[in-house]
Each structure stands twice: as structure tokens, then as C-alpha cells.
PDB file of C-alpha atoms in Angstrom:
ATOM      1  CA  MET G  19      86.877  80.950  77.278  1.00 48.00           C
ATOM      2  CA  SER G  20      84.022  78.827  75.975  1.00 47.00           C
ATOM      3  CA  THR G  21      83.618  75.297  77.361  1.00 49.00           C
ATOM      4  CA  GLU G  22      83.140  74.067  73.805  1.00 53.00           C
ATOM      5  CA  THR G  23      86.711  74.990  72.882  1.00 49.00           C
ATOM      6  CA  ALA G  24      88.536  73.638  75.952  1.00 47.00           C
ATOM      7  CA  PRO G  25      92.125  72.632  75.225  1.00 49.00           C
ATOM      8  CA  ALA G  26      92.736  68.901  74.807  1.00 47.00           C
ATOM      9  CA  ALA G  27      94.975  68.817  77.887  1.00 47.00           C
ATOM     10  CA  GLU G  28      92.020  69.794  80.091  1.00 49.00           C
ATOM     11  CA  THR G  29      89.637  67.205  78.679  1.00 49.00           C
ATOM     12  CA  ASP G  30      91.943  64.183  78.336  1.00 57.00           C
ATOM     13  CA  ALA G  31      92.358  61.840  81.288  1.00 62.00           C
ATOM     14  CA  PRO G  32      95.731  62.331  82.976  1.00 68.00           C
ATOM     15  CA  THR G  33      98.226  59.484  82.697  1.00 82.00           C
ATOM     16  CA  VAL G  34     100.307  60.246  85.794  1.00 90.00           C
ATOM     17  CA  PRO G  35      98.677  60.401  89.248  1.00 92.00           C
ATOM     18  CA  PRO G  36      99.131  63.570  91.325  1.00 93.00           C
ATOM     19  CA  THR G  37     102.242  63.912  93.473  1.00 92.00           C
ATOM     20  CA  GLU G  38     100.893  66.250  96.179  1.00 93.00           C
ATOM     21  CA  PRO G  39     100.607  64.448  99.565  1.00 92.00           C
ATOM     22  CA  CYS G  40      97.012  63.775 100.685  1.00 94.00           C
ATOM     23  CA  SER G  41      95.772  63.734  97.064  1.00 95.00           C
ATOM     24  CA  VAL G  42      92.819  61.414  96.523  1.00 96.00           C
ATOM     25  CA  VAL G  43      92.233  59.307  93.412  1.00 96.00           C
ATOM     26  CA  TRP G  44      89.843  56.466  92.599  1.00 96.00           C
ATOM     27  CA  CYS G  45      90.941  53.014  91.508  1.00 95.00           C
ATOM     28  CA  GLY G  46      88.639  50.033  91.145  1.00 91.00           C
ATOM     29  CA  GLY G  47      85.744  51.976  92.667  1.00 92.00           C
ATOM     30  CA  ARG G  48      87.665  52.725  95.876  1.00 95.00           C
ATOM     31  CA  PRO G  49      89.495  55.856  97.051  1.00 96.00           C
ATOM     32  CA  TYR G  50      93.258  55.918  97.540  1.00 97.00           C
ATOM     33  CA  VAL G  51      95.154  58.681  99.357  1.00 97.00           C
ATOM     34  CA  LEU G  52      98.767  59.580  98.627  1.00 97.00           C
ATOM     35  CA  GLU G  53     100.808  59.183 101.787  1.00 94.00           C
ATOM     36  CA  ALA G  54     104.239  60.803 101.706  1.00 84.00           C
ATOM     37  CA  GLY G  55     106.651  58.373 103.347  1.00 76.00           C
ATOM     38  CA  ALA G  56     110.234  58.755 104.406  1.00 74.00           C
ATOM     39  CA  VAL G  57     111.403  56.365 101.673  1.00 82.00           C
ATOM     40  CA  ARG G  58     108.896  56.850  98.850  1.00 87.00           C
ATOM     41  CA  PRO G  59     105.280  57.941  98.520  1.00 90.00           C
ATOM     42  CA  ARG G  60     102.562  55.270  98.439  1.00 94.00           C
ATOM     43  CA  TRP G  61      98.849  55.158  97.735  1.00 96.00           C
ATOM     44  CA  VAL G  62      96.838  53.892 100.695  1.00 97.00           C
ATOM     45  CA  GLY G  63      93.306  52.499 100.441  1.00 97.00           C
ATOM     46  CA  THR G  64      91.401  49.271 100.987  1.00 97.00           C
ATOM     47  CA  ASP G  65      90.956  46.107  98.972  1.00 94.00           C
ATOM     48  CA  GLY G  66      87.613  44.585  97.999  1.00 92.00           C
ATOM     49  CA  ARG G  67      87.198  43.129 101.486  1.00 95.00           C
ATOM     50  CA  GLY G  68      87.952  46.358 103.340  1.00 95.00           C
ATOM     51  CA  ARG G  69      91.494  45.409 104.331  1.00 97.00           C
ATOM     52  CA  PRO G  70      94.248  48.061 104.165  1.00 97.00           C
ATOM     53  CA  GLU G  71      96.120  48.064 100.870  1.00 97.00           C
ATOM     54  CA  THR G  72      99.068  50.083  99.607  1.00 96.00           C
ATOM     55  CA  LEU G  73      99.954  50.617  95.971  1.00 96.00           C
ATOM     56  CA  SER G  74     102.950  52.172  94.288  1.00 94.00           C
ATOM     57  CA  THR G  75     102.351  54.807  91.630  1.00 94.00           C
ATOM     58  CA  ALA G  76     103.239  52.227  88.964  1.00 94.00           C
ATOM     59  CA  GLN G  77     100.680  49.737  90.346  1.00 95.00           C
ATOM     60  CA  LEU G  78      98.018  52.449  90.449  1.00 95.00           C
ATOM     61  CA  GLN G  79      98.718  53.346  86.812  1.00 94.00           C
ATOM     62  CA  ARG G  80      98.525  49.700  85.698  1.00 95.00           C
ATOM     63  CA  ARG G  81      95.172  49.200  87.444  1.00 94.00           C
ATOM     64  CA  GLY G  82      93.745  52.435  86.062  1.00 94.00           C
ATOM     65  CA  TRP G  83      92.751  55.448  88.136  1.00 95.00           C
ATOM     66  CA  SER G  84      90.772  58.670  87.900  1.00 95.00           C
ATOM     67  CA  HIS G  85      90.079  61.865  89.821  1.00 94.00           C
ATOM     68  CA  ARG G  86      86.389  60.964  89.988  1.00 93.00           C
ATOM     69  CA  ARG G  87      84.575  57.934  91.274  1.00 88.00           C
ATOM     70  CA  ALA G  88      83.180  55.799  88.468  1.00 76.00           C
ATOM     71  CA  ALA G  89      79.505  54.908  88.659  1.00 59.00           C
ATOM     72  CA  SER G  90      79.075  51.546  90.329  1.00 56.00           C
ATOM     73  CA  ARG G  91      77.276  48.848  88.356  1.00 56.00           C
ATOM     74  CA  ARG G  92      76.326  46.955  91.500  1.00 56.00           C
ATOM     75  CA  ARG G  93      73.624  48.285  93.754  1.00 53.00           C
ATOM     76  CA  SER G  94      73.058  47.207  97.319  1.00 54.00           C
ATOM     77  CA  ARG G  95      69.541  46.202  98.258  1.00 55.00           C
TER      78      ARG G  95
END
């Protein structure tokens, strides 16, 4: 199959995060890992100050997420 004729489903950004435990996605320039809990799964990562943060799937969708890290606009010197 030619890469020029890839189906739309492969090229469009997914709208629902993965459901497989230990999946990693990026949100706000930071990685989040899906932790399968006894009650319900949650996305675990850190906030802008490096503190632990958990998000529900709905919160992750509202904030926007991707499978790849977005290029950072800020560079450390």
C-alpha cells in the first residue's frame, strides 16, 4: 500500500485515548501513563511544577492529547 493513499482513519488524530494499561500519551507537553485501578483507570503524570497529577479519560480528552510529544516552544538555556 502506498503511503500517499493511506486511509483517513490512519492519518486522523484519534479522539479517544487508548485503554490498554501502561499506555503512554502526551498532554500539555508532559507524558501520562494509564494506570489500571481497582475502581476505574486513571492517567498518571505530573503537573507543570513536577507534582504528581491524575486525570480521568474525560479530563485528558478536554485538555487535548496525542500519541507523540509536541515540539516545545520554550528552550532551556
